[in-house]
Amino acid sequence: MSDPVFRSAGSGALLADFGSVIEEALFGRVLSLDRALATARPYWLQETVPAYTSLLIVFDPLAVDHGEVMAYVRALEPTPVNLLTTTTHVVPVCYEGEAAPDISEVAATLGTSEEAVIAAHLAGDYRVFMYGFAPGYAYLGGVPNELRLPRKVAAVRGHAVGSVMVAGPQCLITTLPMPTGWWVIGRTPLRVLDPASERPFLFEAGDRVRFTRVGLAALQ
Amino acid sequence: MSEARLLIEAAGPLTTVQDAGRPGWRRFGVPPSGPVDRRAFAAAVSASGGHGSVIELSLGGLTFKAEGHPVAVAITGAATAEVNGVDVGGWCVVTLQPGARCRIRESGGNWGYCAPAGRIVADAWLGSSSTHLIAGLGGGRIAPGGVLTVRDAQGDLASVAIPRPPQSAAITVARAILGPQQRFFSGEVLEQLEGERFMASPRFDRMGMILDGPRLPPSRIDMPSEPAIRGALQIDGDGRMSLLTADHQTTGGYPRVAVVIEPDIDRIAQLPVGAGIRFELVDEAEAIAQTRAAARQTAEWLTRVKAGARSRPPLITANLTDGVVVRRLMS
């Protein structure tokens, strides 16, 4: 496995950069290093943040410096992560009525039917690449080509928590009622973020997600 | 029960409960939060007896009436207080008798701290009562009409002036390390980053502050979302620069041209509107050396803050109206 490029990210962090193309093999290397550091737990490690193509390594600058962290990471021998065997979550989605405020516009924009939009979304093979934007906002890659469309021109406020939305190659399940320019095509009763729970986040980076269709009654 | 209640009469929109923060959850989209000015926060905690939770305030200030048990409060950061209409200044400990009205305004900067001597009753999330403001998680926003309860309130603290931190003047030159996404900028733009003067803008919140000044347009904007960190100088598609602070987004697709070194981040966030700031680029070794030196200085200073809070030095006692007492160190 070739080394990542290390980039400075301030006085207490390094970004291990594995490349610029969003694809699974490269992401697998991000996850491998993330897991290797989680297992090794060097005393100076404060946290790691996985993303599509890079891993942020946050360290205690009073304990080690950038060179020492780089040397440590280069000496690690990460076990390759098998992306085929990561945890799969089945997420029920209702694509009807008030749960899917944008689905008719999405269908019209794509020149297809609402049923075809739903079928395309259900056919996707999704992977959690990273969290970002706000607590519990997990970016899922794997939206089928025929369902990719640019985000709205302006953000819209106030969608219900659990809204399932798409933009470009990405899909997201909202955890907070935040303004968004993504297209809301459904809603799930599942909570990716449950603030009261001991383990508040449903997904880990690398997990797979499959959507199944449910009716409005499932949201009650 | 020695319980004090703070009846909130007025509070700006950025008034929140904060403790030291919740590091370690960025991978789930959760920034560390905590105080925007970590030194002023630490002083408020030390001077008020060290329970750890404080009120952070900004534009719009904070006015409350104290009831129940007498309670001392430490005021630090860019803030100045009036008690029952009498100016008590900033960086001090003042005891509030029941019925006292305390009005705190931001002054000389953007972020002030008010730490009651006692435990603020506040919701915790992931082990911290720090408020992540846009998510509303943690201790929460402090709003007019609300009541903040302080358990184990102490009203007999030595009322002292709190020594200000080292390098407490407004920062004029901040040190920064290039990266992690400087490859998205031309050499010419990188020269501008170091050569030009930027300015604190009124557009700030707990996520960051926009810095006015020359535009630094990225040469391309096709980067995949990468992790972000506090102190990063992030450039949007129009070339406008922001400093990321306590509630920053944990990942994002805008390039970060450089990251301010640890001791200089919070000082930029405190710059009043219109104050100028230049950036001096340093290498990693220099950043580490400066960060460690600043940490030592801060630790020594906090030792003095704590010692001041514990001691009962000779005091001048000034009786103010309506039962409030301010005592200052005899010079």
XYZ file of C-alpha atoms in Angstrom:
551
model
C 0.000 0.000 0.000
C 1.497 3.327 -1.047
C 1.779 6.065 1.542
C -0.719 8.891 1.621
C 0.517 12.445 1.133
C 0.617 14.238 4.494
C -0.609 17.822 4.515
C -0.331 20.261 7.405
C -3.660 21.134 9.000
C -2.513 23.555 11.669
C -0.367 23.196 14.760
C -2.092 20.011 15.939
C -3.307 18.140 12.887
C -2.236 16.385 9.704
C -4.386 15.414 6.765
C -3.466 12.037 5.269
C -4.505 12.497 1.639
C -4.977 9.344 -0.445
C -5.942 10.997 -3.732
C -8.657 13.076 -5.325
C -11.003 10.552 -6.928
C -14.078 9.438 -5.011
C -14.061 5.667 -5.391
C -14.326 2.698 -3.089
C -10.791 1.311 -3.299
C -9.316 4.637 -2.275
C -11.924 5.090 0.457
C -11.016 1.612 1.719
C -7.488 2.864 2.354
C -8.857 5.833 4.338
C -10.841 3.393 6.492
C -7.880 1.044 6.913
C -5.701 3.794 8.345
C -8.596 5.047 10.487
C -9.052 1.580 12.011
C -5.323 1.014 12.450
C -5.051 4.237 14.472
C -8.177 3.380 16.480
C -6.596 0.042 17.378
C -3.138 1.403 18.157
C -4.456 4.373 20.164
C -1.167 6.261 20.505
C -1.289 8.471 23.617
C -1.053 11.691 21.625
C -3.993 10.905 19.338
C -7.024 13.117 20.004
C -9.306 12.043 17.173
C -9.476 11.024 13.527
C -11.994 12.174 10.931
C -12.523 10.015 7.834
C -13.737 11.580 4.575
C -14.029 10.462 0.937
C -10.348 10.605 0.092
C -8.575 11.661 3.269
C -8.204 11.133 6.998
C -7.668 13.983 9.439
C -5.373 13.040 12.317
C -5.709 15.390 15.286
C -2.854 15.157 17.780
C -1.649 16.863 20.948
C 0.960 19.398 19.805
C 2.339 19.581 23.343
C 3.244 15.886 23.157
C 4.391 15.257 19.566
C 5.141 17.180 16.403
C 4.133 16.678 12.779
C 7.266 14.737 11.896
C 6.806 12.289 14.759
C 3.177 11.678 13.816
C 4.109 11.122 10.163
C 6.820 8.653 11.111
C 4.412 6.788 13.388
C 1.705 6.564 10.735
C 4.160 5.421 8.033
C 5.330 2.621 10.316
C 1.783 1.350 10.879
C 0.765 -1.611 8.797
C -2.992 -1.195 8.370
C -5.065 -4.283 7.715
C -6.979 -3.709 4.475
C -10.685 -3.176 5.126
C -12.988 -5.437 3.135
C -15.725 -3.063 2.052
C -17.919 -6.015 1.034
C -18.252 -7.190 4.611
C -19.004 -3.943 6.427
C -22.288 -3.617 8.349
C -25.416 -3.191 6.221
C -28.334 -1.113 7.521
C -31.824 -1.484 6.096
C -33.596 1.877 6.157
C -37.379 2.054 5.572
C -38.504 5.033 3.476
C -41.944 6.425 2.762
C -42.043 8.146 -0.643
C -45.630 9.406 -0.349
C -47.473 12.628 0.297
C -46.019 15.099 2.765
C -43.050 12.783 3.322
C -41.879 13.420 -0.252
C -42.400 17.139 -0.985
C -39.974 17.259 -3.925
C -40.617 13.947 -5.631
C -42.953 15.304 -8.321
C -40.485 18.069 -9.226
C -37.623 15.561 -9.281
C -39.622 13.328 -11.633
C -40.506 16.288 -13.864
C -36.895 17.527 -13.946
C -35.631 14.068 -14.865
C -38.452 13.589 -17.406
C -39.699 10.435 -15.739
C -42.424 9.210 -13.393
C -42.469 9.317 -9.584
C -42.515 5.516 -9.554
C -39.360 5.477 -11.669
C -37.669 7.899 -9.239
C -38.616 5.617 -6.337
C -37.417 2.528 -8.195
C -34.095 4.198 -9.004
C -33.592 5.274 -5.395
C -34.401 1.777 -4.096
C -32.017 0.220 -6.615
C -28.998 2.173 -5.320
C -26.206 0.498 -3.366
C -25.267 3.072 -0.749
C -22.185 3.505 1.367
C -21.568 5.846 4.318
C -18.480 7.798 3.273
C -18.400 10.378 6.014
C -20.343 12.629 8.328
C -20.383 16.402 7.972
C -22.442 19.585 7.772
C -24.178 18.995 11.117
C -24.284 16.301 13.828
C -25.373 12.973 12.369
C -25.474 14.126 8.741
C -24.054 11.018 7.048
C -23.105 11.375 3.394
C -24.136 8.276 1.474
C -22.542 7.665 -1.906
C -24.125 5.403 -4.499
C -27.071 7.302 -5.978
C -27.752 5.693 -9.416
C -26.797 7.791 -12.436
C -30.386 8.259 -13.566
C -31.284 9.943 -10.253
C -28.432 12.475 -10.135
C -29.424 16.105 -10.351
C -27.821 19.337 -9.142
C -29.011 20.821 -5.878
C -31.685 23.518 -5.796
C -30.684 27.093 -6.540
C -31.590 28.217 -3.006
C -31.868 26.391 0.293
C -35.344 25.639 1.654
C -36.051 25.719 5.382
C -37.720 23.386 7.755
C -37.879 19.786 6.522
C -38.887 17.143 9.026
C -36.169 15.129 10.759
C -35.671 11.849 8.897
C -36.069 13.452 5.477
C -34.335 11.391 2.789
C -32.790 13.681 0.202
C -30.534 13.502 -2.807
C -28.157 15.824 -4.690
C -25.692 14.692 -7.337
C -24.200 11.296 -6.437
C -25.067 11.692 -2.753
C -27.957 10.808 -0.481
C -28.550 12.035 3.066
C -30.974 11.413 5.927
C -31.544 14.570 7.959
C -31.095 14.567 11.726
C -32.052 18.176 12.440
C -34.488 20.558 10.776
C -31.840 22.490 8.831
C -32.281 24.504 5.619
C -31.172 22.502 2.589
C -30.858 22.779 -1.166
C -31.130 19.009 -1.600
C -34.228 17.275 -3.004
C -36.441 15.636 -0.390
C -37.864 12.468 -1.959
C -38.958 10.579 1.153
C -38.850 10.213 4.895
C -37.750 7.473 7.274
C -38.914 6.780 10.816
C -35.350 5.649 11.580
C -33.139 8.111 13.457
C -29.489 8.364 12.371
C -28.957 10.629 15.380
C -30.692 9.782 18.641
C -29.368 12.372 21.080
C -30.649 10.525 24.138
C -29.029 7.222 23.216
C -25.822 5.849 24.685
C -24.663 5.216 21.116
C -26.228 8.199 19.394
C -25.018 7.610 15.831
C -26.504 4.789 13.795
C -23.846 4.551 11.094
C -20.076 4.183 11.070
C -18.069 5.432 8.117
C -17.825 2.492 5.703
C -21.227 0.967 6.520
C -23.613 0.042 3.695
C -27.228 1.180 3.466
C -30.160 -0.342 1.612
C -33.527 1.413 1.420
C -36.894 -0.379 1.520
C -40.271 1.121 0.739
C -42.915 1.622 3.420
C -46.249 3.445 3.560
C -47.223 6.617 5.404
C -48.460 4.530 8.340
C -44.841 3.563 9.138
C -44.089 7.199 9.939
C -46.740 7.432 12.656
C -29.860 24.163 49.373
C -27.705 27.104 48.369
C -29.440 27.608 45.076
C -29.346 30.809 43.073
C -31.590 31.574 40.124
C -30.667 33.874 37.291
C -33.818 35.306 35.709
C -32.875 36.169 32.153
C -34.333 39.524 31.124
C -32.369 40.158 27.918
C -29.899 38.058 25.953
C -28.354 38.388 22.503
C -28.899 35.536 20.023
C -25.436 34.057 20.627
C -25.820 33.659 24.409
C -25.216 30.032 25.397
C -24.060 27.658 28.106
C -20.523 26.409 27.436
C -18.075 24.136 29.203
C -14.681 22.982 27.923
C -16.347 21.284 24.944
C -16.813 17.775 23.553
C -13.736 16.852 21.532
C -13.571 13.466 19.848
C -16.868 13.405 17.908
C -15.888 15.187 14.691
C -16.103 11.890 12.811
C -19.893 11.975 13.415
C -20.267 15.568 12.279
C -20.017 17.017 15.782
C -17.527 19.856 16.292
C -15.949 20.285 19.746
C -17.975 23.458 20.482
C -16.976 24.955 23.841
C -15.955 28.597 24.269
C -14.845 30.678 21.289
C -12.225 32.371 23.531
C -10.737 29.506 25.503
C -8.424 31.614 27.648
C -11.147 33.981 28.848
C -13.309 30.918 29.551
C -10.546 29.225 31.572
C -10.038 32.381 33.630
C -13.770 32.648 34.374
C -13.859 29.009 35.479
C -10.757 29.327 37.659
C -11.861 32.573 39.275
C -15.349 31.279 40.062
C -14.243 28.093 41.752
C -13.830 25.722 38.851
C -17.191 24.071 38.312
C -16.670 24.230 34.589
C -19.833 25.641 33.025
C -20.201 29.293 32.088
C -22.418 31.632 30.124
C -20.895 32.789 26.843
C -22.289 36.034 25.488
C -21.793 38.211 22.455
C -23.645 40.936 20.549
C -26.691 42.044 22.471
C -25.165 41.197 25.839
C -26.991 39.662 28.769
C -29.163 41.073 31.531
C -30.426 38.991 34.422
C -31.753 39.359 37.930
C -30.241 37.180 40.641
C -32.541 35.514 43.166
C -32.220 32.958 45.918
C -28.809 32.420 47.484
C -26.162 35.127 46.994
C -23.887 34.200 44.120
C -20.536 35.517 42.948
C -19.907 35.744 39.209
C -16.620 36.030 37.346
C -16.733 38.313 34.305
C -14.007 37.832 31.673
C -13.346 38.218 27.973
C -14.673 41.090 25.913
C -17.300 42.078 28.462
C -18.072 44.743 30.992
C -20.736 44.569 33.676
C -23.072 46.834 35.568
C -24.684 45.731 38.783
C -27.799 47.675 39.763
C -26.700 50.353 37.342
C -23.205 50.692 38.796
C -20.305 49.989 36.449
C -18.070 47.219 37.821
C -15.954 46.791 34.653
C -14.616 43.536 33.311
C -12.140 40.836 34.389
C -13.437 40.818 37.948
C -15.400 38.781 40.441
C -18.501 40.430 41.838
C -21.020 39.090 44.350
C -24.705 39.419 43.555
C -27.132 39.649 46.466
C -30.705 38.443 45.917
C -32.549 40.973 43.829
C -29.421 42.364 42.163
C -29.707 43.063 38.464
C -26.587 42.326 36.405
C -26.202 43.773 32.929
C -23.263 42.561 30.842
C -22.317 44.065 27.497
C -19.728 42.909 25.016
C -16.916 45.418 24.999
C -13.658 45.621 23.093
C -14.276 42.363 21.272
C -16.938 39.791 20.464
C -17.113 37.173 23.195
C -17.596 37.603 26.940
C -17.953 35.117 29.781
C -19.960 35.096 32.981
C -19.190 32.210 35.325
C -21.380 31.872 38.415
C -19.672 30.369 41.465
C -21.583 27.095 41.566
C -22.973 24.536 39.147
C -25.167 25.725 36.299
C -28.017 23.259 35.823
C -27.916 22.468 32.097
C -28.503 19.552 29.755
C -25.429 17.596 28.765
C -24.913 15.827 25.459
C -22.041 13.398 24.816
C -20.649 14.274 28.222
C -20.623 18.032 27.749
C -23.013 20.892 28.419
C -21.420 22.976 25.664
C -24.039 24.278 23.286
C -23.763 23.433 19.600
C -25.873 26.384 18.610
C -27.277 25.459 15.181
C -28.155 21.970 16.386
C -29.475 23.206 19.732
C -27.710 20.296 21.448
C -26.019 20.577 24.837
C -26.797 23.167 27.501
C -28.686 25.326 25.068
C -29.248 28.916 24.127
C -29.995 31.332 26.939
C -33.026 33.385 25.983
C -35.088 36.161 27.566
C -37.693 34.772 29.930
C -35.560 31.758 30.818
C -34.250 30.914 34.266
C -30.785 29.535 34.890
C -30.409 27.619 38.140
C -27.053 27.612 39.933
C -26.620 24.850 42.508
C -24.101 25.060 45.352
C -23.999 28.806 44.807
C -21.256 30.639 46.648
C -21.726 34.235 47.647
C -18.648 34.597 49.809
C -15.911 34.460 47.176
C -13.027 36.895 47.491
C -14.006 39.605 45.061
C -10.903 40.368 43.085
C -9.701 41.752 39.822
C -8.763 38.860 37.538
C -5.360 39.223 35.869
C -5.652 39.464 32.093
C -3.970 36.810 29.965
C -0.566 37.253 28.371
C -0.846 38.934 24.945
C -4.286 40.282 25.716
C -4.066 43.228 23.311
C -5.919 42.925 20.007
C -3.882 40.674 17.741
C -2.453 42.403 14.649
C -0.304 39.649 13.138
C -1.472 36.038 13.325
C 0.748 33.103 12.479
C -0.542 30.381 10.176
C 0.675 27.210 8.448
C -0.139 26.731 4.779
C -2.407 23.804 4.044
C -4.099 21.447 3.919
C -5.571 22.598 0.593
C -3.149 25.301 -0.560
C -2.727 23.428 -3.856
C -6.005 25.019 -4.971
C -4.377 28.467 -4.972
C -1.892 30.138 -7.280
C 1.443 31.411 -5.981
C 0.178 34.923 -6.512
C -2.818 34.348 -4.225
C -0.607 32.766 -1.577
C 1.548 35.895 -1.652
C -1.563 37.992 -1.113
C -2.454 35.908 1.922
C 0.805 36.926 3.537
C 1.176 40.417 2.094
C -2.270 41.923 2.417
C -4.253 43.235 5.333
C -7.593 41.648 6.264
C -10.278 42.989 8.560
C -12.615 41.589 11.189
C -16.179 41.778 9.873
C -19.491 41.947 11.741
C -20.438 38.618 10.136
C -19.469 36.130 12.795
C -21.132 33.475 14.903
C -20.001 30.394 16.807
C -19.068 28.649 13.548
C -16.655 31.277 12.323
C -15.951 34.809 11.210
C -15.778 36.242 7.715
C -12.622 38.292 7.223
C -12.979 41.220 4.854
C -10.117 42.074 2.541
C -8.797 41.080 -0.845
C -10.472 38.122 -2.499
C -8.312 35.010 -2.735
C -10.022 33.057 -5.510
C -9.228 29.342 -5.685
C -7.908 28.234 -9.064
C -10.369 25.305 -9.048
C -13.239 24.227 -6.804
C -13.487 20.543 -7.612
C -12.230 19.174 -4.311
C -14.004 16.285 -2.611
C -15.273 17.214 0.861
C -12.368 16.993 3.285
C -12.258 17.267 7.082
C -12.048 20.776 8.519
C -10.556 22.021 11.756
C -10.758 25.001 14.067
C -8.473 27.819 13.013
C -8.697 27.002 9.320
C -8.796 29.910 6.869
C -11.481 28.702 4.486
C -12.023 30.297 1.094
C -15.418 30.160 -0.576
C -16.025 30.095 -4.336
C -15.932 33.911 -4.491
C -12.546 34.016 -2.794
C -13.912 35.289 0.504
C -12.046 34.152 3.615
C -13.518 32.839 6.872
C -11.864 31.752 10.086
C -13.441 28.541 11.430
C -14.070 28.507 15.179
C -15.811 26.472 17.918
C -18.920 25.168 16.093
C -17.220 24.724 12.691
C -18.531 22.248 10.151
C -16.462 19.091 10.430
C -16.112 18.500 6.689
C -16.630 20.621 3.634
C -15.846 21.195 0.009
C -14.339 24.669 0.282
C -10.539 24.697 0.359
C -8.692 25.753 3.500
C -5.640 27.685 2.338
C -3.954 27.754 5.765
C -4.622 27.094 9.444
C -3.891 29.682 12.144
C -1.662 28.336 14.912
C -3.396 27.341 18.126
C -2.573 30.384 20.328
C -3.706 32.927 17.711
C -7.102 31.476 16.677
C -9.281 32.743 19.516
C -7.581 36.138 19.480
C -8.701 36.685 15.873
C -12.252 35.654 16.809
C -12.216 38.408 19.437
C -11.215 41.182 17.005
C -13.797 43.961 16.965
C -15.379 44.920 13.656
C -12.928 46.752 11.422
C -9.765 45.713 13.272
C -6.962 44.804 10.871
C -5.147 41.480 10.802
C -2.170 40.248 8.811
C -0.979 36.676 8.451
C 2.581 35.510 8.822
C 3.235 32.048 7.423
C 5.315 29.787 9.650
C 6.540 26.217 9.233
C 5.463 23.250 11.323
C 8.436 23.415 13.707
C 7.782 27.090 14.438
C 4.051 26.423 14.931
C 4.803 23.670 17.442
C 7.371 25.809 19.290
C 4.993 28.780 19.518
C 2.058 26.591 20.564
C 4.089 25.013 23.359
C 5.469 28.361 24.553
C 1.962 29.835 24.641
C 0.635 26.812 26.550
C 3.321 27.304 29.215
C 2.512 31.005 29.527
C -1.205 30.285 29.758
C -0.664 27.654 32.464
C 1.444 30.080 34.543
C -1.151 32.806 34.163
C -4.008 30.471 35.142
C -2.052 29.514 38.262
C -2.055 33.199 39.187
C -5.790 33.469 38.435
C -6.480 30.495 40.719
C -4.238 31.809 43.488
C -6.031 35.148 43.317
C -9.395 33.460 43.576
C -8.384 31.486 46.678
C -6.592 34.184 48.600
C -8.277 36.750 50.783
C -6.027 39.735 50.230
C -6.599 43.100 51.915
C -9.637 44.566 50.243
C -11.201 47.906 49.730
C -14.885 47.372 50.137
C -17.221 49.652 48.298
C -20.861 49.458 49.187
C -22.971 50.001 46.161
C -26.694 50.344 45.923
C -29.158 47.623 46.801
C -26.905 45.236 48.560
C -24.257 44.626 45.931
C -20.715 44.665 47.133
C -17.689 45.031 44.913
C -14.307 44.626 46.472
C -11.145 45.359 44.619
C -7.546 44.542 45.342
C -5.788 47.298 47.219
C -3.145 48.618 44.874
